[in-house]
Amino acid sequence: MNDAYLKFVNSPFGGRLARSLGLPKPEVLRRYRADRPEFGGLIAIGAGREPRLLDAFASFIASVGMTSVAHESAGLWVPLATRHGLMTGRFEPAEAGSPGKLAALLFDASGIDDSSLLEPLHGFFHDTLRSLGKCGRIVVLGRPPEACANPRQWTAQRALEGLVRSLGKEARRGITANLVYVEAGSERGIEATLRFFLSPRSAYVSGQVVRIAAQGALAHDAAAFDWRQPLAGRRALVTGAARGIGAAIASVLAAEGAHVIGLDIPSARDALDATIRQLNGSTLAFDIAAPEAAAQIAAALDELGVDIVVHNAGITKDKTIAKMTDAAWQSVIDINLSAQERIDDALLAAGILRDGGRIVAVSSISGIAGNPGQTNYATSKAGVIGRVQSMAPQLRARGITINAVAPGFIETQMTAKMPFALREAGRRMNSMSQGGQPVDVAQTIAWLAHPGSAGVTGQVVRVCGQSLIGA
């Protein structure tokens, strides 16, 4: 669905009118396109006291071919980058008035262990933020607070969340800001996450906090993969794949090299076949609400197994709880939540989801913040988050990760049917001042399904443009 306001204010006449009237002017987001370079431009490097991730930064920058400049806070960067054979220079604060000079800002806060040592963050972003171009990227990396050695370090690292979320709301112009907590020992497992957050693939993901765990972070080292098609040779089951977000997920996973098995209800078989046929995938037509469906799905997948399971299928039956029927409550809980449990139980028990696999479930910001008239839906989506958090430790021994994405306002057929005022409010109540696209959800899922994301598990990532709801 098209956003007429976004289109208008980004036209020559509309832009002039918006400026004269003081109207908000959302940026047209730069999204990933296969025919355009994914990385390029200058990336500014900053650091706090005793940074521990600069070597990992250098490996990433060398891998993607960007050029770096060092802020004065990162005094160790220039000699380190030179040793890695990188093109680099020094960022001059006087350049702060040069808008668009920088493509990304990357700050290593891993060594900050006291609140009195947070000042380099101010210095770095004070000097560089105005030089960051439209749709630029900000990523701060630190240590998980809960893994810190003492309360002062925990306090300082937890403070990073307030900084990053505020940067995302201040920067505007399509700029995203995200925080990655890197557990000690997982430094070599951060490249896939940096590639996602510093690329156009994360266009609608901002204000998020992600943890990379040491256990599992190096699992991808043993198996080589092509960054251009990292899912080559892998099989991915996507539920609700006939149309909308599910079809976008299937398309992106296939573009990453996966063989996609699309699943949807029998009545959607024609649409499912049309979608998956274009991807050279396979189809399954089952009603996941049926008691026997999990066993049927397991039997259909048994011979070849799967490496990735994406639980996208879901329904809404909105009413205030006083007017909601028992059937409306139970059907939403069953399809959105209980069916996921049944399917995973069947696939895991039989070993059909292979060791080292990925489970990604679609939750919702309604499951985080709640929503009037959606008690059933919000309950089911909060339950999805509970599944992710409770199952992650259990699956770690098998190298299987489980994560969730929580979309906000995404432009779909469902949101197109919303009343005008609610639809516009949903679009504008986020840092991007616009709705997301199905591909934004799909790209986030592809990152979580990536073989290089082995250290990312038990996480809930909102794809909401940093929505004000539940923030």
CSV table of C-alpha atoms in Angstrom, one decimal:
chain,number,residue,atom,x,y,z
A,1,MET,CA,0.0,0.0,0.0
A,2,ASN,CA,1.3,3.5,-0.9
A,3,ASP,CA,1.8,6.2,1.7
A,4,ALA,CA,0.4,9.3,-0.2
A,5,TYR,CA,1.7,11.8,2.3
A,6,LEU,CA,5.3,10.4,2.2
A,7,LYS,CA,5.1,10.5,-1.6
A,8,PHE,CA,3.8,14.1,-1.6
A,9,VAL,CA,6.2,15.7,0.8
A,10,ASN,CA,9.1,14.1,-1.1
A,11,SER,CA,8.0,15.7,-4.4
A,12,PRO,CA,9.5,19.1,-5.4
A,13,PHE,CA,6.2,21.0,-4.8
A,14,GLY,CA,5.2,19.0,-1.7
A,15,GLY,CA,8.7,19.4,-0.2
A,16,ARG,CA,8.5,23.2,-0.5
A,17,LEU,CA,5.0,23.3,0.9
A,18,ALA,CA,6.0,21.1,3.9
A,19,ARG,CA,9.0,23.4,4.6
A,20,SER,CA,6.8,26.5,4.4
A,21,LEU,CA,4.1,25.1,6.7
A,22,GLY,CA,6.5,23.3,9.1
A,23,LEU,CA,5.1,19.9,8.3
A,24,PRO,CA,7.0,16.8,9.0
A,25,LYS,CA,9.0,15.4,6.0
A,26,PRO,CA,9.7,11.7,6.4
A,27,GLU,CA,12.7,10.5,4.5
A,28,VAL,CA,12.3,7.9,1.7
A,29,LEU,CA,14.2,5.1,3.3
A,30,ARG,CA,17.1,3.5,1.5
A,31,ARG,CA,16.4,-0.2,1.4
A,32,TYR,CA,18.6,-3.1,0.1
A,33,ARG,CA,18.6,-3.6,-3.7
A,34,ALA,CA,20.6,-6.3,-5.4
A,35,ASP,CA,21.6,-4.0,-8.2
A,36,ARG,CA,23.1,-1.4,-5.8
A,37,PRO,CA,26.2,-1.5,-3.6
A,38,GLU,CA,25.3,-2.6,-0.1
A,39,PHE,CA,28.2,-0.8,1.6
A,40,GLY,CA,30.2,2.3,0.8
A,41,GLY,CA,31.3,5.7,2.0
A,42,LEU,CA,33.1,6.8,5.1
A,43,ILE,CA,32.6,5.2,8.5
A,44,ALA,CA,33.7,7.1,11.6
A,45,ILE,CA,35.2,5.1,14.4
A,46,GLY,CA,34.9,6.2,18.1
A,47,ALA,CA,35.9,4.4,21.3
A,48,GLY,CA,35.8,4.7,25.1
A,49,ARG,CA,38.4,3.6,27.5
A,50,GLU,CA,40.3,0.4,26.8
A,51,PRO,CA,38.2,-0.7,23.7
A,52,ARG,CA,38.2,-4.4,23.1
A,53,LEU,CA,36.4,-4.7,19.8
A,54,LEU,CA,38.5,-2.6,17.4
A,55,ASP,CA,40.1,-5.7,15.9
A,56,ALA,CA,36.7,-7.0,15.1
A,57,PHE,CA,35.8,-3.6,13.6
A,58,ALA,CA,38.9,-3.7,11.4
A,59,SER,CA,38.0,-7.2,10.1
A,60,PHE,CA,34.5,-6.1,9.3
A,61,ILE,CA,35.5,-2.9,7.5
A,62,ALA,CA,38.1,-4.9,5.5
A,63,SER,CA,35.4,-7.4,4.6
A,64,VAL,CA,32.9,-4.9,3.2
A,65,GLY,CA,35.4,-2.5,1.7
A,66,MET,CA,34.4,0.7,3.5
A,67,THR,CA,36.8,3.5,4.3
A,68,SER,CA,37.2,4.7,7.9
A,69,VAL,CA,38.1,7.9,9.7
A,70,ALA,CA,39.1,7.9,13.3
A,71,HIS,CA,37.6,10.3,15.9
A,72,GLU,CA,40.1,11.5,18.5
A,73,SER,CA,38.4,9.2,21.0
A,74,ALA,CA,39.7,6.2,19.0
A,75,GLY,CA,43.4,7.0,19.2
A,76,LEU,CA,44.3,3.3,18.7
A,77,TRP,CA,42.4,3.0,15.5
A,78,VAL,CA,44.8,4.5,12.9
A,79,PRO,CA,47.8,2.3,13.7
A,80,LEU,CA,45.5,-0.7,14.0
A,81,ALA,CA,43.8,0.0,10.7
A,82,THR,CA,47.2,0.5,9.0
A,83,ARG,CA,48.3,-3.0,10.2
A,84,HIS,CA,45.1,-4.4,8.7
A,85,GLY,CA,45.9,-2.7,5.4
A,86,LEU,CA,42.8,-0.4,5.6
A,87,MET,CA,42.5,3.1,4.1
A,88,THR,CA,41.9,5.4,7.0
A,89,GLY,CA,42.3,8.9,8.2
A,90,ARG,CA,41.4,11.2,11.1
A,91,PHE,CA,38.1,12.9,11.6
A,92,GLU,CA,38.4,16.6,12.2
A,93,PRO,CA,35.6,18.1,14.4
A,94,ALA,CA,35.6,21.1,12.0
A,95,GLU,CA,34.1,18.7,9.5
A,96,ALA,CA,30.9,18.4,11.6
A,97,GLY,CA,29.3,21.1,9.5
A,98,SER,CA,29.6,19.0,6.4
A,99,PRO,CA,26.3,17.1,6.1
A,100,GLY,CA,26.4,13.8,4.3
A,101,LYS,CA,30.1,13.3,4.7
A,102,LEU,CA,29.7,10.1,6.7
A,103,ALA,CA,27.7,6.9,6.0
A,104,ALA,CA,27.9,5.4,9.4
A,105,LEU,CA,29.1,5.9,13.0
A,106,LEU,CA,30.6,3.0,14.9
A,107,PHE,CA,31.5,3.3,18.6
A,108,ASP,CA,33.3,0.7,20.8
A,109,ALA,CA,32.1,1.2,24.4
A,110,SER,CA,33.1,-2.3,25.6
A,111,GLY,CA,35.8,-1.0,27.9
A,112,ILE,CA,33.7,1.6,29.8
A,113,ASP,CA,33.4,0.3,33.3
A,114,ASP,CA,32.3,3.4,35.3
A,115,SER,CA,29.7,6.1,34.7
A,116,SER,CA,32.5,8.7,35.0
A,117,LEU,CA,34.0,7.3,31.8
A,118,LEU,CA,31.0,7.9,29.6
A,119,GLU,CA,32.2,11.3,28.3
A,120,PRO,CA,33.8,10.0,25.1
A,121,LEU,CA,30.3,9.1,23.9
A,122,HIS,CA,29.3,12.7,24.1
A,123,GLY,CA,32.4,13.9,22.4
A,124,PHE,CA,32.1,11.5,19.6
A,125,PHE,CA,28.4,12.0,18.7
A,126,HIS,CA,28.7,15.7,19.4
A,127,ASP,CA,31.4,16.0,16.8
A,128,THR,CA,30.1,13.5,14.2
A,129,LEU,CA,26.3,13.4,14.2
A,130,ARG,CA,25.8,16.4,12.0
A,131,SER,CA,28.1,14.9,9.4
A,132,LEU,CA,26.0,11.7,9.1
A,133,GLY,CA,24.2,11.5,5.8
A,134,LYS,CA,20.5,10.7,5.1
A,135,CYS,CA,19.7,7.0,6.0
A,136,GLY,CA,23.0,6.8,7.8
A,137,ARG,CA,23.7,4.2,10.4
A,138,ILE,CA,24.7,4.4,14.1
A,139,VAL,CA,25.9,1.3,16.0
A,140,VAL,CA,27.3,1.3,19.5
A,141,LEU,CA,28.8,-1.9,20.9
A,142,GLY,CA,29.2,-2.7,24.6
A,143,ARG,CA,29.2,-5.6,27.1
A,144,PRO,CA,26.0,-7.3,28.4
A,145,PRO,CA,25.3,-5.6,31.7
A,146,GLU,CA,24.3,-8.8,33.4
A,147,ALA,CA,27.7,-10.3,32.5
A,148,CYS,CA,29.6,-7.3,34.1
A,149,ALA,CA,32.1,-7.9,36.9
A,150,ASN,CA,30.7,-5.3,39.3
A,151,PRO,CA,27.7,-2.8,39.8
A,152,ARG,CA,29.6,0.2,38.4
A,153,GLN,CA,30.4,-1.5,35.1
A,154,TRP,CA,26.8,-2.8,34.9
A,155,THR,CA,25.5,0.7,35.5
A,156,ALA,CA,27.8,2.2,32.8
A,157,GLN,CA,26.9,-0.4,30.2
A,158,ARG,CA,23.2,-0.2,30.9
A,159,ALA,CA,23.4,3.6,30.4
A,160,LEU,CA,24.2,2.9,26.7
A,161,GLU,CA,20.6,2.0,26.0
A,162,GLY,CA,19.3,5.4,26.9
A,163,LEU,CA,21.9,7.0,24.7
A,164,VAL,CA,21.2,4.9,21.6
A,165,ARG,CA,17.4,5.2,21.8
A,166,SER,CA,17.7,8.9,22.2
A,167,LEU,CA,20.1,9.2,19.2
A,168,GLY,CA,17.6,7.3,17.1
A,169,LYS,CA,14.9,9.8,18.0
A,170,GLU,CA,17.1,12.9,17.5
A,171,ALA,CA,18.8,12.0,14.3
A,172,ARG,CA,15.7,11.6,12.0
A,173,ARG,CA,16.4,11.8,8.2
A,174,GLY,CA,16.0,8.0,8.0
A,175,ILE,CA,19.0,7.4,10.3
A,176,THR,CA,18.9,4.3,12.5
A,177,ALA,CA,20.7,3.8,15.9
A,178,ASN,CA,21.1,0.4,17.5
A,179,LEU,CA,23.1,-1.2,20.4
A,180,VAL,CA,24.9,-4.5,20.3
A,181,TYR,CA,26.0,-6.1,23.5
A,182,VAL,CA,28.9,-8.4,22.8
A,183,GLU,CA,29.7,-11.0,25.4
A,184,ALA,CA,33.4,-11.6,26.0
A,185,GLY,CA,34.6,-14.4,23.8
A,186,SER,CA,32.1,-13.7,21.0
A,187,GLU,CA,34.1,-11.0,19.2
A,188,ARG,CA,34.6,-13.1,16.1
A,189,GLY,CA,30.9,-13.7,15.8
A,190,ILE,CA,29.8,-10.1,15.3
A,191,GLU,CA,30.2,-9.6,11.5
A,192,ALA,CA,26.8,-10.8,10.4
A,193,THR,CA,25.1,-8.5,13.0
A,194,LEU,CA,27.3,-5.5,11.9
A,195,ARG,CA,26.5,-6.2,8.3
A,196,PHE,CA,22.8,-6.1,9.0
A,197,PHE,CA,22.7,-3.0,11.2
A,198,LEU,CA,25.1,-1.0,9.0
A,199,SER,CA,23.4,-1.9,5.7
A,200,PRO,CA,20.2,-0.8,4.0
A,201,ARG,CA,18.7,-4.2,5.1
A,202,SER,CA,17.9,-2.6,8.5
A,203,ALA,CA,16.1,0.4,7.1
A,204,TYR,CA,13.1,0.1,9.6
A,205,VAL,CA,15.0,-1.3,12.6
A,206,SER,CA,16.1,1.4,15.1
A,207,GLY,CA,16.4,1.8,18.8
A,208,GLN,CA,17.0,-1.9,19.3
A,209,VAL,CA,19.3,-3.7,21.8
A,210,VAL,CA,20.7,-7.1,20.7
A,211,ARG,CA,23.0,-9.5,22.6
A,212,ILE,CA,25.6,-11.8,21.1
A,213,ALA,CA,26.4,-14.7,23.3
A,214,ALA,CA,29.8,-16.3,23.4
A,215,GLN,CA,28.4,-19.9,23.3
A,216,GLY,CA,27.5,-20.5,19.7
A,217,ALA,CA,29.0,-17.3,18.3
A,218,LEU,CA,31.9,-19.2,16.6
A,219,ALA,CA,29.8,-22.1,15.3
A,220,HIS,CA,29.8,-20.7,11.8
A,221,ASP,CA,33.6,-20.7,11.6
A,222,ALA,CA,33.7,-24.4,10.9
A,223,ALA,CA,31.4,-24.1,7.8
A,224,ALA,CA,32.3,-21.7,5.1
A,225,PHE,CA,29.6,-19.7,3.5
A,226,ASP,CA,29.2,-17.1,0.8
A,227,TRP,CA,28.2,-13.6,2.2
A,228,ARG,CA,26.3,-13.1,-1.1
A,229,GLN,CA,24.2,-16.3,-0.6
A,230,PRO,CA,24.7,-17.3,3.0
A,231,LEU,CA,21.7,-19.7,3.1
A,232,ALA,CA,22.8,-21.7,0.1
A,233,GLY,CA,22.2,-25.4,0.7
A,234,ARG,CA,19.8,-24.7,3.6
A,235,ARG,CA,16.1,-25.5,3.7
A,236,ALA,CA,13.6,-23.1,5.2
A,237,LEU,CA,10.0,-23.7,6.2
A,238,VAL,CA,7.9,-20.5,6.2
A,239,THR,CA,4.3,-20.6,7.5
A,240,GLY,CA,1.7,-18.3,6.2
A,241,ALA,CA,3.8,-17.9,3.0
A,242,ALA,CA,1.0,-17.3,0.4
A,243,ARG,CA,1.0,-13.5,0.6
A,244,GLY,CA,1.9,-10.4,2.5
A,245,ILE,CA,4.8,-10.6,5.0
A,246,GLY,CA,5.0,-14.4,4.6
A,247,ALA,CA,5.6,-14.0,0.8
A,248,ALA,CA,8.2,-11.4,1.4
A,249,ILE,CA,10.0,-13.6,3.9
A,250,ALA,CA,10.0,-16.5,1.4
A,251,SER,CA,11.4,-14.2,-1.3
A,252,VAL,CA,14.2,-12.8,0.8
A,253,LEU,CA,15.3,-16.3,2.1
A,254,ALA,CA,15.3,-17.7,-1.4
A,255,ALA,CA,17.4,-14.7,-2.6
A,256,GLU,CA,19.8,-15.6,0.1
A,257,GLY,CA,20.1,-19.1,-1.3
A,258,ALA,CA,17.7,-21.1,0.7
A,259,HIS,CA,15.3,-23.7,-0.7
A,260,VAL,CA,11.9,-22.4,0.7
A,261,ILE,CA,9.1,-24.7,1.7
A,262,GLY,CA,6.0,-22.4,1.9
A,263,LEU,CA,3.1,-23.5,4.1
A,264,ASP,CA,-0.4,-22.1,4.2
A,265,ILE,CA,-4.0,-23.2,4.6
A,266,PRO,CA,-5.6,-25.4,1.8
A,267,SER,CA,-7.9,-22.5,0.8
A,268,ALA,CA,-4.8,-20.4,0.0
A,269,ARG,CA,-3.2,-23.1,-2.2
A,270,ASP,CA,-3.5,-21.2,-5.5
A,271,ALA,CA,-1.9,-18.1,-4.0
A,272,LEU,CA,0.8,-20.2,-2.2
A,273,ASP,CA,1.7,-22.1,-5.4
A,274,ALA,CA,1.9,-18.8,-7.4
A,275,THR,CA,4.2,-17.3,-4.8
A,276,ILE,CA,6.6,-20.2,-4.2
A,277,ARG,CA,6.7,-21.2,-7.9
A,278,GLN,CA,8.6,-18.0,-8.7
A,279,LEU,CA,11.2,-19.0,-6.0
A,280,ASN,CA,11.7,-22.6,-7.2
A,281,GLY,CA,10.6,-23.8,-3.8
A,282,SER,CA,8.1,-26.4,-2.5
A,283,THR,CA,4.7,-26.0,-0.9
A,284,LEU,CA,2.7,-27.6,1.8
A,285,ALA,CA,-1.0,-27.0,2.4
A,286,PHE,CA,-2.1,-27.7,6.0
A,287,ASP,CA,-4.3,-26.0,8.5
A,288,ILE,CA,-1.9,-25.5,11.4
A,289,ALA,CA,-4.8,-25.3,13.8
A,290,ALA,CA,-5.8,-28.9,13.2
A,291,PRO,CA,-4.6,-31.3,15.9
A,292,GLU,CA,-2.9,-33.6,13.4
A,293,ALA,CA,-1.2,-30.8,11.5
A,294,ALA,CA,2.1,-30.9,13.4
A,295,ALA,CA,2.6,-34.6,12.7
A,296,GLN,CA,1.6,-34.1,9.1
A,297,ILE,CA,4.2,-31.4,8.6
A,298,ALA,CA,6.9,-33.4,10.3
A,299,ALA,CA,6.1,-36.4,8.0
A,300,ALA,CA,6.2,-34.2,4.9
A,301,LEU,CA,9.6,-32.8,5.9
A,302,ASP,CA,11.1,-36.0,7.4
A,303,GLU,CA,13.2,-37.2,4.5
A,304,LEU,CA,15.3,-34.0,3.9
A,305,GLY,CA,14.7,-32.1,7.1
A,306,VAL,CA,14.9,-28.3,7.5
A,307,ASP,CA,17.5,-25.8,8.8
A,308,ILE,CA,15.2,-22.8,9.3
A,309,VAL,CA,11.7,-22.6,10.6
A,310,VAL,CA,9.9,-19.2,10.4
A,311,HIS,CA,6.6,-19.0,12.2
A,312,ASN,CA,4.8,-16.3,10.4
A,313,ALA,CA,1.2,-17.6,10.2
A,314,GLY,CA,-1.2,-15.6,12.3
A,315,ILE,CA,-4.7,-14.2,12.5
A,316,THR,CA,-6.6,-11.4,14.2
A,317,LYS,CA,-10.1,-11.4,15.6
A,318,ASP,CA,-10.4,-8.0,17.3
A,319,LYS,CA,-13.0,-7.1,19.9
A,320,THR,CA,-12.9,-5.7,23.3
A,321,ILE,CA,-12.7,-8.5,25.8
A,322,ALA,CA,-16.2,-7.9,27.1
A,323,LYS,CA,-17.5,-8.5,23.5
A,324,MET,CA,-15.1,-11.2,22.5
A,325,THR,CA,-16.5,-14.7,22.1
A,326,ASP,CA,-14.7,-17.8,23.5
A,327,ALA,CA,-14.2,-19.0,19.9
A,328,ALA,CA,-12.5,-15.8,18.8
A,329,TRP,CA,-10.2,-15.9,21.8
A,330,GLN,CA,-9.3,-19.5,21.4
A,331,SER,CA,-8.7,-19.5,17.6
A,332,VAL,CA,-6.2,-16.6,17.9
A,333,ILE,CA,-4.3,-18.2,20.7
A,334,ASP,CA,-4.2,-21.6,18.9
A,335,ILE,CA,-3.0,-20.4,15.5
A,336,ASN,CA,-0.7,-17.6,16.7
A,337,LEU,CA,0.9,-19.4,19.6
A,338,SER,CA,-0.1,-23.0,20.4
A,339,ALA,CA,0.4,-24.2,16.8
A,340,GLN,CA,4.0,-22.9,17.0
A,341,GLU,CA,4.6,-25.0,20.1
A,342,ARG,CA,3.1,-28.1,18.5
A,343,ILE,CA,5.1,-27.8,15.2
A,344,ASP,CA,8.4,-27.1,17.0
A,345,ASP,CA,7.9,-30.0,19.4
A,346,ALA,CA,7.3,-32.4,16.5
A,347,LEU,CA,10.3,-31.2,14.4
A,348,LEU,CA,12.7,-31.1,17.4
A,349,ALA,CA,11.7,-34.5,18.8
A,350,ALA,CA,12.2,-36.2,15.4
A,351,GLY,CA,15.4,-34.3,14.6
A,352,ILE,CA,13.8,-32.9,11.5
A,353,LEU,CA,15.1,-29.4,12.5
A,354,ARG,CA,18.8,-30.1,12.2
A,355,ASP,CA,21.4,-29.2,14.8
A,356,GLY,CA,22.7,-25.7,14.2
A,357,GLY,CA,19.2,-24.7,12.9
A,358,ARG,CA,17.3,-21.5,13.3
A,359,ILE,CA,13.8,-20.8,14.6
A,360,VAL,CA,12.4,-17.3,14.0
A,361,ALA,CA,8.9,-16.4,15.2
A,362,VAL,CA,6.8,-13.3,14.3
A,363,SER,CA,5.6,-11.6,17.4
A,364,SER,CA,4.2,-8.0,17.4
A,365,ILE,CA,4.6,-4.7,19.3
A,366,SER,CA,1.1,-5.5,20.5
A,367,GLY,CA,2.7,-8.3,22.5
A,368,ILE,CA,5.0,-5.8,24.1
A,369,ALA,CA,2.8,-2.8,24.7
A,370,GLY,CA,-0.7,-4.3,24.5
A,371,ASN,CA,-3.5,-2.9,22.3
A,372,PRO,CA,-7.2,-2.1,23.0
A,373,GLY,CA,-9.5,-4.6,21.3
A,374,GLN,CA,-6.6,-7.1,20.9
A,375,THR,CA,-6.4,-8.9,24.2
A,376,ASN,CA,-6.4,-12.3,22.4
A,377,TYR,CA,-3.8,-11.2,19.8
A,378,ALA,CA,-1.5,-9.4,22.3
A,379,THR,CA,-1.7,-12.4,24.6
A,380,SER,CA,-0.6,-14.7,21.8
A,381,LYS,CA,2.2,-12.5,20.7
A,382,ALA,CA,3.5,-12.0,24.2
A,383,GLY,CA,3.4,-15.7,24.5
A,384,VAL,CA,5.6,-16.0,21.4
A,385,ILE,CA,8.2,-13.8,23.2
A,386,GLY,CA,8.0,-16.1,26.2
A,387,ARG,CA,8.7,-19.1,24.0
A,388,VAL,CA,11.8,-17.5,22.6
A,389,GLN,CA,13.1,-16.5,26.0
A,390,SER,CA,12.4,-19.9,27.6
A,391,MET,CA,13.5,-22.1,24.8
A,392,ALA,CA,16.8,-20.4,23.9
A,393,PRO,CA,18.8,-22.0,26.8
A,394,GLN,CA,17.3,-25.4,26.1
A,395,LEU,CA,18.2,-25.3,22.4
A,396,ARG,CA,21.7,-23.9,22.9
A,397,ALA,CA,23.3,-27.4,23.4
A,398,ARG,CA,22.2,-28.3,19.8
A,399,GLY,CA,23.4,-25.1,18.3
A,400,ILE,CA,19.9,-24.1,17.5
A,401,THR,CA,18.9,-20.4,17.9
A,402,ILE,CA,15.4,-19.1,18.5
A,403,ASN,CA,14.5,-15.4,18.1
A,404,ALA,CA,11.5,-13.3,17.4
A,405,VAL,CA,10.8,-10.2,15.3
A,406,ALA,CA,8.1,-7.8,16.6
A,407,PRO,CA,6.7,-5.7,13.7
A,408,GLY,CA,5.1,-2.4,14.3
A,409,PHE,CA,3.0,-0.7,11.6
A,410,ILE,CA,3.7,-2.5,8.4
A,411,GLU,CA,2.1,-1.6,5.1
A,412,THR,CA,-0.1,-4.7,4.3
A,413,GLN,CA,-3.6,-5.5,3.1
A,414,MET,CA,-4.6,-5.7,6.8
A,415,THR,CA,-3.4,-2.2,7.7
A,416,ALA,CA,-4.9,-0.8,4.5
A,417,LYS,CA,-8.3,-1.6,5.9
A,418,MET,CA,-7.8,0.4,9.1
A,419,PRO,CA,-9.7,3.6,9.6
A,420,PHE,CA,-7.8,6.6,8.1
A,421,ALA,CA,-7.0,8.3,11.4
A,422,LEU,CA,-5.7,5.1,13.0
A,423,ARG,CA,-3.7,4.3,9.9
A,424,GLU,CA,-2.0,7.7,9.8
A,425,ALA,CA,-1.3,7.6,13.6
A,426,GLY,CA,0.3,4.2,13.1
A,427,ARG,CA,2.5,5.5,10.3
A,428,ARG,CA,3.7,8.7,12.0
A,429,MET,CA,4.2,7.5,15.6
A,430,ASN,CA,7.8,6.4,15.1
A,431,SER,CA,11.2,7.9,14.5
A,432,MET,CA,10.9,7.3,10.8
A,433,SER,CA,7.4,8.9,10.6
A,434,GLN,CA,6.2,6.2,8.2
A,435,GLY,CA,5.1,2.7,8.0
A,436,GLY,CA,7.4,-0.2,7.3
A,437,GLN,CA,7.3,-2.6,4.3
A,438,PRO,CA,7.0,-6.4,4.5
A,439,VAL,CA,10.5,-6.7,3.2
A,440,ASP,CA,11.8,-4.9,6.4
A,441,VAL,CA,10.4,-7.8,8.4
A,442,ALA,CA,11.8,-10.3,5.9
A,443,GLN,CA,15.4,-8.9,6.0
A,444,THR,CA,15.4,-9.0,9.8
A,445,ILE,CA,14.4,-12.6,9.7
A,446,ALA,CA,17.1,-13.4,7.1
A,447,TRP,CA,19.7,-11.9,9.4
A,448,LEU,CA,18.5,-14.0,12.4
A,449,ALA,CA,18.5,-17.1,10.1
A,450,HIS,CA,22.1,-16.3,8.9
A,451,PRO,CA,24.8,-18.9,9.7
A,452,GLY,CA,26.9,-16.0,11.1
A,453,SER,CA,24.2,-15.2,13.7
A,454,ALA,CA,24.9,-18.3,15.8
A,455,GLY,CA,25.5,-16.1,18.9
A,456,VAL,CA,22.2,-14.3,18.6
A,457,THR,CA,19.5,-16.2,20.5
A,458,GLY,CA,16.6,-15.5,22.8
A,459,GLN,CA,16.3,-12.0,21.3
A,460,VAL,CA,13.2,-10.0,20.4
A,461,VAL,CA,13.9,-7.4,17.7
A,462,ARG,CA,11.3,-4.8,16.9
A,463,VAL,CA,10.8,-3.9,13.3
A,464,CYS,CA,8.9,-0.7,13.9
A,465,GLY,CA,10.9,2.3,13.0
A,466,GLN,CA,11.4,2.9,16.7
A,467,SER,CA,7.8,3.2,17.5
A,468,LEU,CA,6.7,5.4,20.4
A,469,ILE,CA,4.3,2.6,21.4
A,470,GLY,CA,5.9,0.5,24.1
A,471,ALA,CA,9.2,2.3,23.7
